[in-house]
Short mmCIF file of N, CA, C and O and ligand atoms in Angstrom, two decimals:
data_model
loop_
_atom_site.label_atom_id
_atom_site.label_comp_id
_atom_site.label_asym_id
_atom_site.label_seq_id
_atom_site.Cartn_x
_atom_site.Cartn_y
_atom_site.Cartn_z
N UNK A 1 85.69 127.63 105.87
CA UNK A 1 86.66 127.62 106.99
C UNK A 1 88.08 127.46 106.44
O UNK A 1 88.39 126.48 105.78
N UNK A 2 88.92 128.45 106.73
CA UNK A 2 90.30 128.41 106.25
C UNK A 2 91.21 127.70 107.25
O UNK A 2 90.88 127.62 108.44
N UNK A 3 92.34 127.25 106.77
CA UNK A 3 93.31 126.57 107.64
C UNK A 3 93.71 127.46 108.83
O UNK A 3 93.81 126.99 109.96
N UNK A 4 93.91 128.75 108.54
CA UNK A 4 94.30 129.69 109.60
C UNK A 4 93.28 129.72 110.74
O UNK A 4 93.66 129.81 111.92
N UNK A 5 92.00 129.68 110.38
CA UNK A 5 90.93 129.70 111.40
C UNK A 5 90.97 128.42 112.24
O UNK A 5 90.82 128.46 113.46
N UNK A 6 91.17 127.30 111.56
CA UNK A 6 91.23 126.02 112.29
C UNK A 6 92.42 125.99 113.24
O UNK A 6 92.31 125.51 114.37
N UNK A 7 93.53 126.53 112.77
CA UNK A 7 94.74 126.59 113.62
C UNK A 7 94.47 127.45 114.86
O UNK A 7 94.85 127.10 115.98
N UNK A 8 93.77 128.55 114.67
CA UNK A 8 93.44 129.42 115.82
C UNK A 8 92.58 128.68 116.83
O UNK A 8 92.79 128.77 118.04
N UNK A 9 91.59 127.95 116.33
CA UNK A 9 90.70 127.21 117.24
C UNK A 9 91.50 126.13 117.98
O UNK A 9 91.33 125.94 119.20
N UNK A 10 92.40 125.45 117.27
CA UNK A 10 93.23 124.42 117.91
C UNK A 10 94.14 125.04 118.97
O UNK A 10 94.34 124.48 120.06
N UNK A 11 94.66 126.21 118.68
CA UNK A 11 95.56 126.90 119.62
C UNK A 11 94.81 127.32 120.88
O UNK A 11 95.34 127.21 122.00
N UNK A 12 93.55 127.75 120.72
CA UNK A 12 92.74 128.08 121.90
C UNK A 12 92.42 126.82 122.69
O UNK A 12 92.45 126.82 123.93
N UNK A 13 92.10 125.74 121.99
CA UNK A 13 91.74 124.47 122.66
C UNK A 13 92.90 123.93 123.49
O UNK A 13 92.69 123.24 124.50
N UNK A 14 94.12 124.23 123.06
CA UNK A 14 95.32 123.80 123.81
C UNK A 14 95.24 124.17 125.28
O UNK A 14 95.68 123.43 126.15
N UNK A 15 94.69 125.36 125.53
CA UNK A 15 94.72 125.89 126.90
C UNK A 15 93.81 125.10 127.85
O UNK A 15 93.93 125.23 129.06
N UNK A 16 92.95 124.26 127.30
CA UNK A 16 92.06 123.45 128.13
C UNK A 16 92.68 122.11 128.48
O UNK A 16 92.06 121.30 129.19
N UNK A 17 93.87 121.85 127.98
CA UNK A 17 94.51 120.54 128.20
C UNK A 17 94.57 120.20 129.70
O UNK A 17 94.81 121.09 130.54
N UNK A 18 94.36 118.92 130.00
CA UNK A 18 94.62 118.42 131.35
C UNK A 18 95.88 117.57 131.23
O UNK A 18 95.83 116.42 130.80
N UNK A 19 97.02 118.17 131.56
CA UNK A 19 98.29 117.48 131.31
C UNK A 19 99.31 117.77 132.40
O UNK A 19 100.38 118.30 132.13
N UNK A 20 98.95 117.43 133.67
CA UNK A 20 99.88 117.73 134.76
C UNK A 20 101.15 116.89 134.73
O UNK A 20 102.13 117.24 135.39
N UNK A 21 101.16 115.81 133.97
CA UNK A 21 102.32 114.90 133.99
C UNK A 21 103.36 115.29 132.94
O UNK A 21 104.53 115.45 133.25
N UNK A 22 102.92 115.45 131.70
CA UNK A 22 103.89 115.82 130.65
C UNK A 22 104.08 117.34 130.57
O UNK A 22 105.09 117.80 130.03
N UNK A 23 103.10 118.09 131.06
CA UNK A 23 103.08 119.55 130.91
C UNK A 23 103.07 119.99 129.45
O UNK A 23 103.42 121.11 129.13
N UNK A 24 102.69 119.05 128.57
CA UNK A 24 102.46 119.40 127.16
C UNK A 24 100.99 119.69 126.99
O UNK A 24 100.15 118.90 127.43
N UNK A 25 100.70 120.80 126.38
CA UNK A 25 99.30 121.12 126.07
C UNK A 25 99.11 120.95 124.58
O UNK A 25 99.89 121.48 123.79
N UNK A 26 98.06 120.19 124.21
CA UNK A 26 97.78 119.96 122.79
C UNK A 26 96.31 120.27 122.55
O UNK A 26 95.44 119.92 123.36
N UNK A 27 96.05 120.96 121.44
CA UNK A 27 94.67 121.25 121.04
C UNK A 27 94.44 120.77 119.62
O UNK A 27 95.36 120.74 118.80
N UNK A 28 93.20 120.40 119.35
CA UNK A 28 92.85 119.96 117.99
C UNK A 28 91.54 120.61 117.60
O UNK A 28 90.68 120.89 118.45
N UNK A 29 91.38 120.88 116.30
CA UNK A 29 90.12 121.40 115.75
C UNK A 29 89.81 120.58 114.51
O UNK A 29 90.58 120.58 113.54
N UNK A 30 88.71 119.85 114.60
CA UNK A 30 88.33 118.90 113.54
C UNK A 30 87.16 119.49 112.75
O UNK A 30 86.12 119.82 113.34
N UNK A 31 87.33 119.60 111.44
CA UNK A 31 86.29 120.19 110.57
C UNK A 31 85.50 119.07 109.89
O UNK A 31 86.08 118.25 109.16
N UNK A 32 84.20 119.05 110.13
CA UNK A 32 83.36 118.04 109.47
C UNK A 32 83.01 118.52 108.06
O UNK A 32 83.09 119.71 107.75
N UNK A 33 82.61 117.55 107.22
CA UNK A 33 82.20 117.92 105.86
C UNK A 33 80.98 118.82 105.89
O UNK A 33 80.74 119.60 104.97
N UNK A 34 80.20 118.74 106.99
CA UNK A 34 79.01 119.60 107.10
C UNK A 34 79.35 120.99 107.67
O UNK A 34 78.46 121.80 107.89
N UNK A 35 80.64 121.24 107.94
CA UNK A 35 81.06 122.58 108.35
C UNK A 35 81.12 122.84 109.84
O UNK A 35 81.33 123.97 110.28
N UNK A 36 80.93 121.78 110.65
CA UNK A 36 81.01 121.93 112.11
C UNK A 36 82.46 121.71 112.56
O UNK A 36 83.16 120.87 111.99
N UNK A 37 82.87 122.46 113.58
CA UNK A 37 84.22 122.25 114.14
C UNK A 37 84.09 121.65 115.54
O UNK A 37 83.38 122.20 116.39
N UNK A 38 84.77 120.54 115.75
CA UNK A 38 84.85 119.92 117.08
C UNK A 38 86.24 120.15 117.63
O UNK A 38 87.23 119.88 116.96
N UNK A 39 86.29 120.62 118.88
CA UNK A 39 87.58 120.86 119.53
C UNK A 39 87.96 119.69 120.42
O UNK A 39 87.08 118.98 120.93
N UNK A 40 89.24 119.54 120.64
CA UNK A 40 89.72 118.54 121.60
C UNK A 40 90.98 119.02 122.26
O UNK A 40 91.69 119.88 121.73
N UNK A 41 91.24 118.50 123.46
CA UNK A 41 92.53 118.74 124.11
C UNK A 41 93.00 117.42 124.69
O UNK A 41 92.20 116.49 124.85
N UNK A 42 94.28 117.32 124.98
CA UNK A 42 94.77 116.07 125.59
C UNK A 42 94.32 115.98 127.04
O UNK A 42 94.26 116.99 127.76
N UNK A 43 93.99 114.75 127.44
CA UNK A 43 93.51 114.49 128.81
C UNK A 43 94.37 113.36 129.38
O UNK A 43 94.29 112.22 128.91
N UNK A 44 95.23 113.72 130.34
CA UNK A 44 96.16 112.74 130.90
C UNK A 44 95.57 112.05 132.12
O UNK A 44 94.48 112.40 132.60
N UNK A 45 96.29 111.05 132.60
CA UNK A 45 95.83 110.25 133.73
C UNK A 45 97.04 109.79 134.54
O UNK A 45 98.11 109.55 133.96
N UNK A 46 96.86 109.65 135.85
CA UNK A 46 97.94 109.16 136.70
C UNK A 46 98.43 107.79 136.24
O UNK A 46 99.60 107.44 136.43
N UNK A 47 97.54 107.02 135.64
CA UNK A 47 97.94 105.78 134.96
C UNK A 47 98.22 106.19 133.51
O UNK A 47 97.29 106.33 132.70
N UNK A 48 99.49 106.47 133.21
CA UNK A 48 99.85 107.25 132.01
C UNK A 48 99.22 106.72 130.71
O UNK A 48 98.85 107.49 129.84
N UNK A 49 99.14 105.39 130.60
CA UNK A 49 98.65 104.80 129.35
C UNK A 49 97.19 105.12 129.05
O UNK A 49 96.72 104.91 127.94
N UNK A 50 96.49 105.62 130.03
CA UNK A 50 95.07 105.94 129.86
C UNK A 50 94.89 107.28 129.13
O UNK A 50 93.81 107.60 128.64
N UNK A 51 95.96 108.04 129.06
CA UNK A 51 95.91 109.37 128.42
C UNK A 51 95.28 109.31 127.03
O UNK A 51 95.51 108.38 126.27
N UNK A 52 94.48 110.32 126.73
CA UNK A 52 93.90 110.43 125.38
C UNK A 52 94.40 111.73 124.74
O UNK A 52 94.36 112.79 125.35
N UNK A 53 94.88 111.60 123.51
CA UNK A 53 95.40 112.76 122.77
C UNK A 53 94.27 113.69 122.33
O UNK A 53 93.12 113.26 122.18
N UNK A 54 94.64 114.92 122.08
CA UNK A 54 93.68 115.95 121.65
C UNK A 54 92.93 115.54 120.38
O UNK A 54 91.72 115.76 120.26
N UNK A 55 93.64 114.94 119.43
CA UNK A 55 93.02 114.59 118.15
C UNK A 55 91.92 113.56 118.36
O UNK A 55 90.83 113.66 117.78
N UNK A 56 92.21 112.56 119.19
CA UNK A 56 91.19 111.52 119.42
C UNK A 56 90.01 112.07 120.21
O UNK A 56 88.87 111.69 119.97
N UNK A 57 90.27 112.96 121.14
CA UNK A 57 89.16 113.57 121.88
C UNK A 57 88.23 114.28 120.88
O UNK A 57 87.00 114.10 120.92
N UNK A 58 88.80 115.05 119.97
CA UNK A 58 87.98 115.77 118.97
C UNK A 58 87.22 114.79 118.08
O UNK A 58 86.02 114.97 117.83
N UNK A 59 87.90 113.75 117.63
CA UNK A 59 87.25 112.77 116.73
C UNK A 59 86.14 112.03 117.46
O UNK A 59 85.03 111.88 116.94
N UNK A 60 86.40 111.62 118.69
CA UNK A 60 85.38 110.86 119.43
C UNK A 60 84.18 111.75 119.80
O UNK A 60 83.04 111.29 119.81
N UNK A 61 84.46 113.01 120.09
CA UNK A 61 83.34 113.94 120.34
C UNK A 61 82.46 114.02 119.10
O UNK A 61 81.22 113.96 119.19
N UNK A 62 83.08 114.16 117.93
CA UNK A 62 82.31 114.28 116.68
C UNK A 62 81.51 113.00 116.42
O UNK A 62 80.31 113.06 116.11
N UNK A 63 82.16 111.86 116.55
CA UNK A 63 81.47 110.59 116.27
C UNK A 63 80.28 110.43 117.22
O UNK A 63 79.18 110.04 116.81
N UNK A 64 80.50 110.79 118.47
CA UNK A 64 79.42 110.62 119.46
C UNK A 64 78.27 111.59 119.23
O UNK A 64 77.18 111.40 119.78
N UNK A 65 78.52 112.60 118.42
CA UNK A 65 77.44 113.55 118.06
C UNK A 65 76.86 113.24 116.69
O UNK A 65 76.11 114.03 116.12
N UNK A 66 77.26 112.09 116.13
CA UNK A 66 76.65 111.65 114.86
C UNK A 66 77.36 112.15 113.61
O UNK A 66 76.87 111.94 112.50
N UNK A 67 78.51 112.81 113.78
CA UNK A 67 79.27 113.30 112.61
C UNK A 67 80.36 112.28 112.27
O UNK A 67 81.18 111.94 113.13
N UNK A 68 80.39 111.83 111.03
CA UNK A 68 81.34 110.76 110.68
C UNK A 68 82.19 111.11 109.45
O UNK A 68 83.04 110.31 109.06
N UNK A 69 81.94 112.28 108.87
CA UNK A 69 82.69 112.64 107.65
C UNK A 69 83.46 113.92 107.89
O UNK A 69 82.88 114.94 108.30
N UNK A 70 84.75 113.86 107.58
CA UNK A 70 85.64 114.96 107.96
C UNK A 70 86.51 115.43 106.79
O UNK A 70 86.94 114.62 105.97
N UNK A 71 86.79 116.75 106.79
CA UNK A 71 87.65 117.33 105.75
C UNK A 71 89.07 117.56 106.24
O UNK A 71 90.02 117.42 105.48
N UNK A 72 89.19 118.00 107.50
CA UNK A 72 90.51 118.46 107.95
C UNK A 72 90.58 118.48 109.47
O UNK A 72 89.56 118.54 110.16
N UNK A 73 91.82 118.45 109.96
CA UNK A 73 92.05 118.66 111.40
C UNK A 73 93.26 119.59 111.54
O UNK A 73 94.20 119.52 110.73
N UNK A 74 93.19 120.47 112.52
CA UNK A 74 94.35 121.29 112.86
C UNK A 74 94.81 120.88 114.25
O UNK A 74 93.99 120.56 115.12
N UNK A 75 96.12 120.87 114.45
CA UNK A 75 96.70 120.45 115.73
C UNK A 75 97.73 121.49 116.17
O UNK A 75 98.54 121.94 115.35
N UNK A 76 97.66 121.88 117.43
CA UNK A 76 98.66 122.79 117.98
C UNK A 76 99.10 122.23 119.33
O UNK A 76 98.27 121.80 120.12
N UNK A 77 100.39 122.22 119.55
CA UNK A 77 100.85 121.66 120.83
C UNK A 77 102.21 122.17 121.21
O UNK A 77 102.98 122.66 120.37
N UNK A 78 102.50 122.04 122.49
CA UNK A 78 103.83 122.40 122.97
C UNK A 78 103.88 122.35 124.48
O UNK A 78 102.84 122.29 125.15
N UNK A 79 105.10 122.37 125.00
CA UNK A 79 105.32 122.36 126.44
C UNK A 79 104.72 123.62 127.08
O UNK A 79 104.87 124.72 126.54
N UNK A 80 104.06 123.43 128.20
CA UNK A 80 103.53 124.56 128.98
C UNK A 80 102.63 125.51 128.18
O UNK A 80 102.55 126.69 128.47
N UNK A 81 102.00 124.97 127.15
CA UNK A 81 101.03 125.78 126.41
C UNK A 81 101.63 126.74 125.41
O UNK A 81 100.92 127.60 124.88
N UNK A 82 102.91 126.62 125.13
CA UNK A 82 103.54 127.47 124.11
C UNK A 82 103.69 126.64 122.84
O UNK A 82 104.31 125.56 122.87
N UNK A 83 103.13 127.14 121.75
CA UNK A 83 103.13 126.34 120.51
C UNK A 83 104.56 126.06 120.07
O UNK A 83 105.39 126.97 119.95
N UNK A 84 104.83 124.77 119.85
CA UNK A 84 106.15 124.34 119.38
C UNK A 84 106.05 124.05 117.88
O UNK A 84 104.95 123.91 117.34
N UNK A 85 107.18 123.93 117.23
CA UNK A 85 107.15 123.60 115.81
C UNK A 85 106.70 122.17 115.60
O UNK A 85 107.27 121.23 116.17
N UNK A 86 105.65 122.02 114.81
CA UNK A 86 105.22 120.72 114.29
C UNK A 86 105.04 119.64 115.36
O UNK A 86 105.76 118.65 115.41
N UNK A 87 104.06 119.84 116.21
CA UNK A 87 103.66 118.83 117.20
C UNK A 87 102.71 117.89 116.47
O UNK A 87 101.49 118.02 116.53
N UNK A 88 103.28 116.94 115.73
CA UNK A 88 102.49 116.13 114.79
C UNK A 88 101.68 115.03 115.48
O UNK A 88 102.06 114.56 116.56
N UNK A 89 100.57 114.62 114.87
CA UNK A 89 99.73 113.57 115.48
C UNK A 89 100.52 112.26 115.69
O UNK A 89 101.31 111.86 114.83
N UNK A 90 100.25 111.62 116.82
CA UNK A 90 100.93 110.36 117.13
C UNK A 90 100.35 109.23 116.26
O UNK A 90 99.32 109.38 115.59
N UNK A 91 101.01 108.09 116.30
CA UNK A 91 100.60 106.96 115.48
C UNK A 91 99.21 106.44 115.79
O UNK A 91 98.46 106.05 114.87
N UNK A 92 98.85 106.44 117.06
CA UNK A 92 97.51 105.94 117.44
C UNK A 92 96.45 106.86 116.84
O UNK A 92 95.45 106.41 116.28
N UNK A 93 96.67 108.17 116.93
CA UNK A 93 95.70 109.13 116.37
C UNK A 93 95.62 109.00 114.85
O UNK A 93 94.54 109.11 114.26
N UNK A 94 96.76 108.75 114.20
CA UNK A 94 96.75 108.56 112.74
C UNK A 94 95.89 107.35 112.38
O UNK A 94 95.13 107.36 111.41
N UNK A 95 95.99 106.30 113.17
CA UNK A 95 95.19 105.09 112.91
C UNK A 95 93.70 105.37 113.12
O UNK A 95 92.87 104.89 112.35
N UNK A 96 93.38 106.14 114.14
CA UNK A 96 91.96 106.49 114.37
C UNK A 96 91.46 107.37 113.21
O UNK A 96 90.34 107.18 112.72
N UNK A 97 92.28 108.29 112.74
CA UNK A 97 91.88 109.10 111.58
C UNK A 97 91.59 108.20 110.38
O UNK A 97 90.62 108.41 109.65
N UNK A 98 92.44 107.17 110.19
CA UNK A 98 92.28 106.29 109.03
C UNK A 98 90.99 105.46 109.09
O UNK A 98 90.53 104.96 108.07
N UNK A 99 90.42 105.35 110.26
CA UNK A 99 89.15 104.64 110.40
C UNK A 99 88.01 105.43 109.72
O UNK A 99 87.07 104.84 109.21
N UNK A 100 88.15 106.75 109.75
CA UNK A 100 87.05 107.61 109.28
C UNK A 100 87.39 108.47 108.07
O UNK A 100 86.49 109.02 107.44
N UNK A 101 88.68 108.59 107.76
CA UNK A 101 89.10 109.54 106.72
C UNK A 101 90.01 108.86 105.71
O UNK A 101 90.76 107.95 106.06
N UNK A 102 89.96 109.36 104.48
CA UNK A 102 90.82 108.83 103.43
C UNK A 102 92.17 109.54 103.40
O UNK A 102 92.41 110.46 104.19
N UNK A 103 93.02 109.12 102.45
CA UNK A 103 94.38 109.68 102.39
C UNK A 103 94.43 111.17 102.10
O UNK A 103 95.43 111.83 102.36
N UNK A 104 93.34 111.72 101.54
CA UNK A 104 93.32 113.14 101.19
C UNK A 104 92.96 114.04 102.39
O UNK A 104 93.06 115.27 102.32
N UNK A 105 92.56 113.44 103.50
CA UNK A 105 92.20 114.20 104.71
C UNK A 105 93.35 115.15 105.07
O UNK A 105 94.51 114.72 105.22
N UNK A 106 93.02 116.44 105.21
CA UNK A 106 94.06 117.45 105.43
C UNK A 106 94.41 117.56 106.92
O UNK A 106 93.52 117.58 107.78
N UNK A 107 95.69 117.63 107.19
CA UNK A 107 96.18 117.79 108.57
C UNK A 107 97.06 119.03 108.61
O UNK A 107 98.10 119.09 107.94
N UNK A 108 96.61 120.03 109.36
CA UNK A 108 97.36 121.27 109.51
C UNK A 108 98.04 121.24 110.88
O UNK A 108 97.36 121.08 111.91
N UNK A 109 99.34 121.37 110.88
CA UNK A 109 100.08 121.30 112.15
C UNK A 109 100.69 122.67 112.44
O UNK A 109 101.47 123.20 111.62
N UNK A 110 100.31 123.23 113.58
CA UNK A 110 100.80 124.57 113.94
C UNK A 110 102.31 124.57 114.13
O UNK A 110 102.91 123.59 114.58
N UNK A 111 102.91 125.68 113.74
CA UNK A 111 104.32 125.94 114.04
C UNK A 111 104.36 127.21 114.88
O UNK A 111 103.34 127.90 115.02
N UNK A 112 105.55 127.54 115.40
CA UNK A 112 105.67 128.78 116.18
C UNK A 112 105.13 129.95 115.37
O UNK A 112 104.50 130.85 115.89
N UNK A 113 105.40 129.87 114.06
CA UNK A 113 104.94 130.92 113.16
C UNK A 113 104.23 130.25 111.99
O UNK A 113 104.90 129.64 111.15
N UNK A 114 102.92 130.26 111.98
CA UNK A 114 102.19 129.64 110.87
C UNK A 114 101.89 128.18 111.10
O UNK A 114 101.68 127.74 112.24
N UNK A 115 101.90 127.42 110.00
CA UNK A 115 101.56 126.00 110.10
C UNK A 115 102.13 125.26 108.90
O UNK A 115 102.52 125.87 107.90
N UNK A 116 102.18 123.92 109.01
CA UNK A 116 102.50 123.09 107.84
C UNK A 116 101.25 122.30 107.49
O UNK A 116 100.50 121.89 108.38
N UNK A 117 101.05 122.08 106.19
CA UNK A 117 99.92 121.27 105.74
C UNK A 117 100.44 119.92 105.29
O UNK A 117 101.42 119.83 104.54
N UNK A 118 99.82 118.87 105.79
CA UNK A 118 100.12 117.54 105.29
C UNK A 118 98.79 116.81 105.11
O UNK A 118 97.73 117.42 105.19
N UNK A 119 98.87 115.54 104.79
CA UNK A 119 97.64 114.75 104.62
C UNK A 119 97.79 113.45 105.39
O UNK A 119 98.90 113.02 105.72
N UNK A 120 96.65 112.82 105.61
CA UNK A 120 96.70 111.52 106.29
C UNK A 120 97.48 110.51 105.44
O UNK A 120 98.22 109.69 106.00
N UNK A 121 97.34 110.61 104.13
CA UNK A 121 98.08 109.69 103.24
C UNK A 121 99.59 109.81 103.43
O UNK A 121 100.31 108.81 103.34
N UNK A 122 100.05 111.03 103.70
CA UNK A 122 101.50 111.23 103.93
C UNK A 122 101.89 110.75 105.32
O UNK A 122 102.98 110.20 105.52
N UNK A 123 101.01 110.96 106.28
CA UNK A 123 101.34 110.62 107.67
C UNK A 123 101.21 109.12 107.94
O UNK A 123 101.88 108.59 108.83
N UNK A 124 100.31 108.47 107.17
CA UNK A 124 100.09 107.04 107.41
C UNK A 124 99.89 106.31 106.08
O UNK A 124 98.77 105.91 105.73
N UNK A 125 100.99 106.17 105.32
CA UNK A 125 100.86 105.45 104.05
C UNK A 125 100.54 103.98 104.29
O UNK A 125 100.88 103.44 105.35
N UNK A 126 99.88 103.35 103.34
CA UNK A 126 99.55 101.92 103.43
C UNK A 126 98.78 101.61 104.71
O UNK A 126 99.03 100.61 105.39
N UNK A 127 97.85 102.50 105.05
CA UNK A 127 97.10 102.33 106.30
C UNK A 127 96.31 101.03 106.31
O UNK A 127 95.77 100.60 105.27
N UNK A 128 96.23 100.42 107.44
CA UNK A 128 95.37 99.25 107.63
C UNK A 128 93.97 99.77 107.96
O UNK A 128 93.78 100.47 108.94
N UNK A 129 93.00 99.41 107.11
CA UNK A 129 91.62 99.87 107.33
C UNK A 129 90.66 98.70 107.20
O UNK A 129 91.08 97.57 106.91
N UNK A 130 89.38 99.00 107.33
CA UNK A 130 88.35 97.96 107.20
C UNK A 130 88.43 97.27 105.84
O UNK A 130 88.05 96.10 105.71
N UNK A 131 88.94 97.99 104.83
CA UNK A 131 89.10 97.38 103.49
C UNK A 131 89.99 96.15 103.55
O UNK A 131 89.81 95.21 102.78
N UNK A 132 90.95 96.19 104.45
CA UNK A 132 91.89 95.07 104.55
C UNK A 132 91.27 93.84 105.18
O UNK A 132 91.86 92.77 105.18
N UNK A 133 90.07 94.04 105.73
CA UNK A 133 89.38 92.91 106.36
C UNK A 133 88.47 92.20 105.35
O UNK A 133 87.80 91.24 105.69
N UNK A 134 88.45 92.71 104.11
CA UNK A 134 87.60 92.11 103.08
C UNK A 134 88.47 91.49 101.99
O UNK A 134 89.67 91.73 101.93
N UNK A 135 87.83 90.73 101.09
CA UNK A 135 88.55 90.12 99.98
C UNK A 135 88.93 91.15 98.93
O UNK A 135 89.78 90.92 98.09
N UNK A 136 88.26 92.33 98.97
CA UNK A 136 88.50 93.34 97.95
C UNK A 136 89.86 94.04 98.12
O UNK A 136 90.29 94.76 97.25
N UNK A 137 90.47 93.86 99.25
CA UNK A 137 91.78 94.45 99.47
C UNK A 137 91.70 95.83 100.08
O UNK A 137 90.75 96.12 100.81
N UNK A 138 92.65 96.68 99.77
CA UNK A 138 92.74 97.96 100.46
C UNK A 138 92.38 99.12 99.54
O UNK A 138 92.18 98.96 98.35
N UNK A 139 92.32 100.32 100.12
CA UNK A 139 91.93 101.50 99.36
C UNK A 139 93.13 102.39 99.06
O UNK A 139 92.96 103.53 98.66
N UNK A 140 94.32 101.90 99.26
CA UNK A 140 95.52 102.68 98.96
C UNK A 140 96.24 102.00 97.79
O UNK A 140 96.30 100.78 97.73
N UNK A 141 96.78 102.83 96.91
CA UNK A 141 97.57 102.24 95.81
C UNK A 141 98.95 101.87 96.32
O UNK A 141 99.53 102.58 97.12
N UNK A 142 99.45 100.76 95.86
CA UNK A 142 100.80 100.34 96.25
C UNK A 142 101.74 100.48 95.06
O UNK A 142 101.32 100.38 93.94
N1 THU B 201 99.65 114.29 122.61
C1 THU B 201 98.53 114.67 121.92
O1 THU B 201 97.56 115.15 122.51
N2 THU B 201 98.53 114.50 120.58
C2 THU B 201 99.55 113.94 119.87
O2 THU B 201 99.38 113.62 118.71
C3 THU B 201 100.84 113.73 120.52
C4 THU B 201 100.80 113.67 122.00
C5 THU B 201 99.67 114.47 124.06
C6 THU B 201 99.59 113.19 124.84
C7 THU B 201 100.25 113.59 126.13
O3 THU B 201 99.28 114.17 127.00
C8 THU B 201 101.24 114.66 125.74
O4 THU B 201 100.87 115.10 124.45
C9 THU B 201 102.70 114.20 125.70
O5 THU B 201 102.82 113.06 124.94
#
C-alpha cells in the first residue's frame, strides 16, 4: 500500500463526515501492519466537546476489531469537503496514536496537491506513554 493510495482512501472517507457545526470534513485511512485499512471520519455533536476526530474513529475501529499494530495513517481534511493544505492531526489524536504507535509511525497529510509525510515522533516529541508509568522510563531519546 503506497502513501498515494492511503491518501485517496482518506479523501473518500472525508465525504462521510458528520460535521454540521464546523462544516469541516476530515477523513483518515489507517494502515495496519497486517495490511488492513480502517477508515474514519469526524463525527460532531451538538455538545461540541463530544466530537470525535477522524483519526480517532479509524484507530478505535481498528482496536475494536482486534488490530493493534499500525504502520501509517493518512489524513485529509478541509472546509466543506474541499481538501485544504495540511489539515494535521490534533493533539488529542497524536496522544492516542502514541498509545499504540512508536515515533516512526508514518503520518501522511493531504495537501491541495499531493501530501506531506511526517512521523508521530515529529508531531509528538517526548510523548507521554505507558513507559512513563514504569521505573524503566520512556521510549524516546532525550
Ligand atoms: N478534526 C479531525 O477530525 N481531525 C483533526 O485532527 C483535527 C480536527 C475535526 C474535528 C471537528 O469535527 C472539525 O475537524 C473541526 O475541528
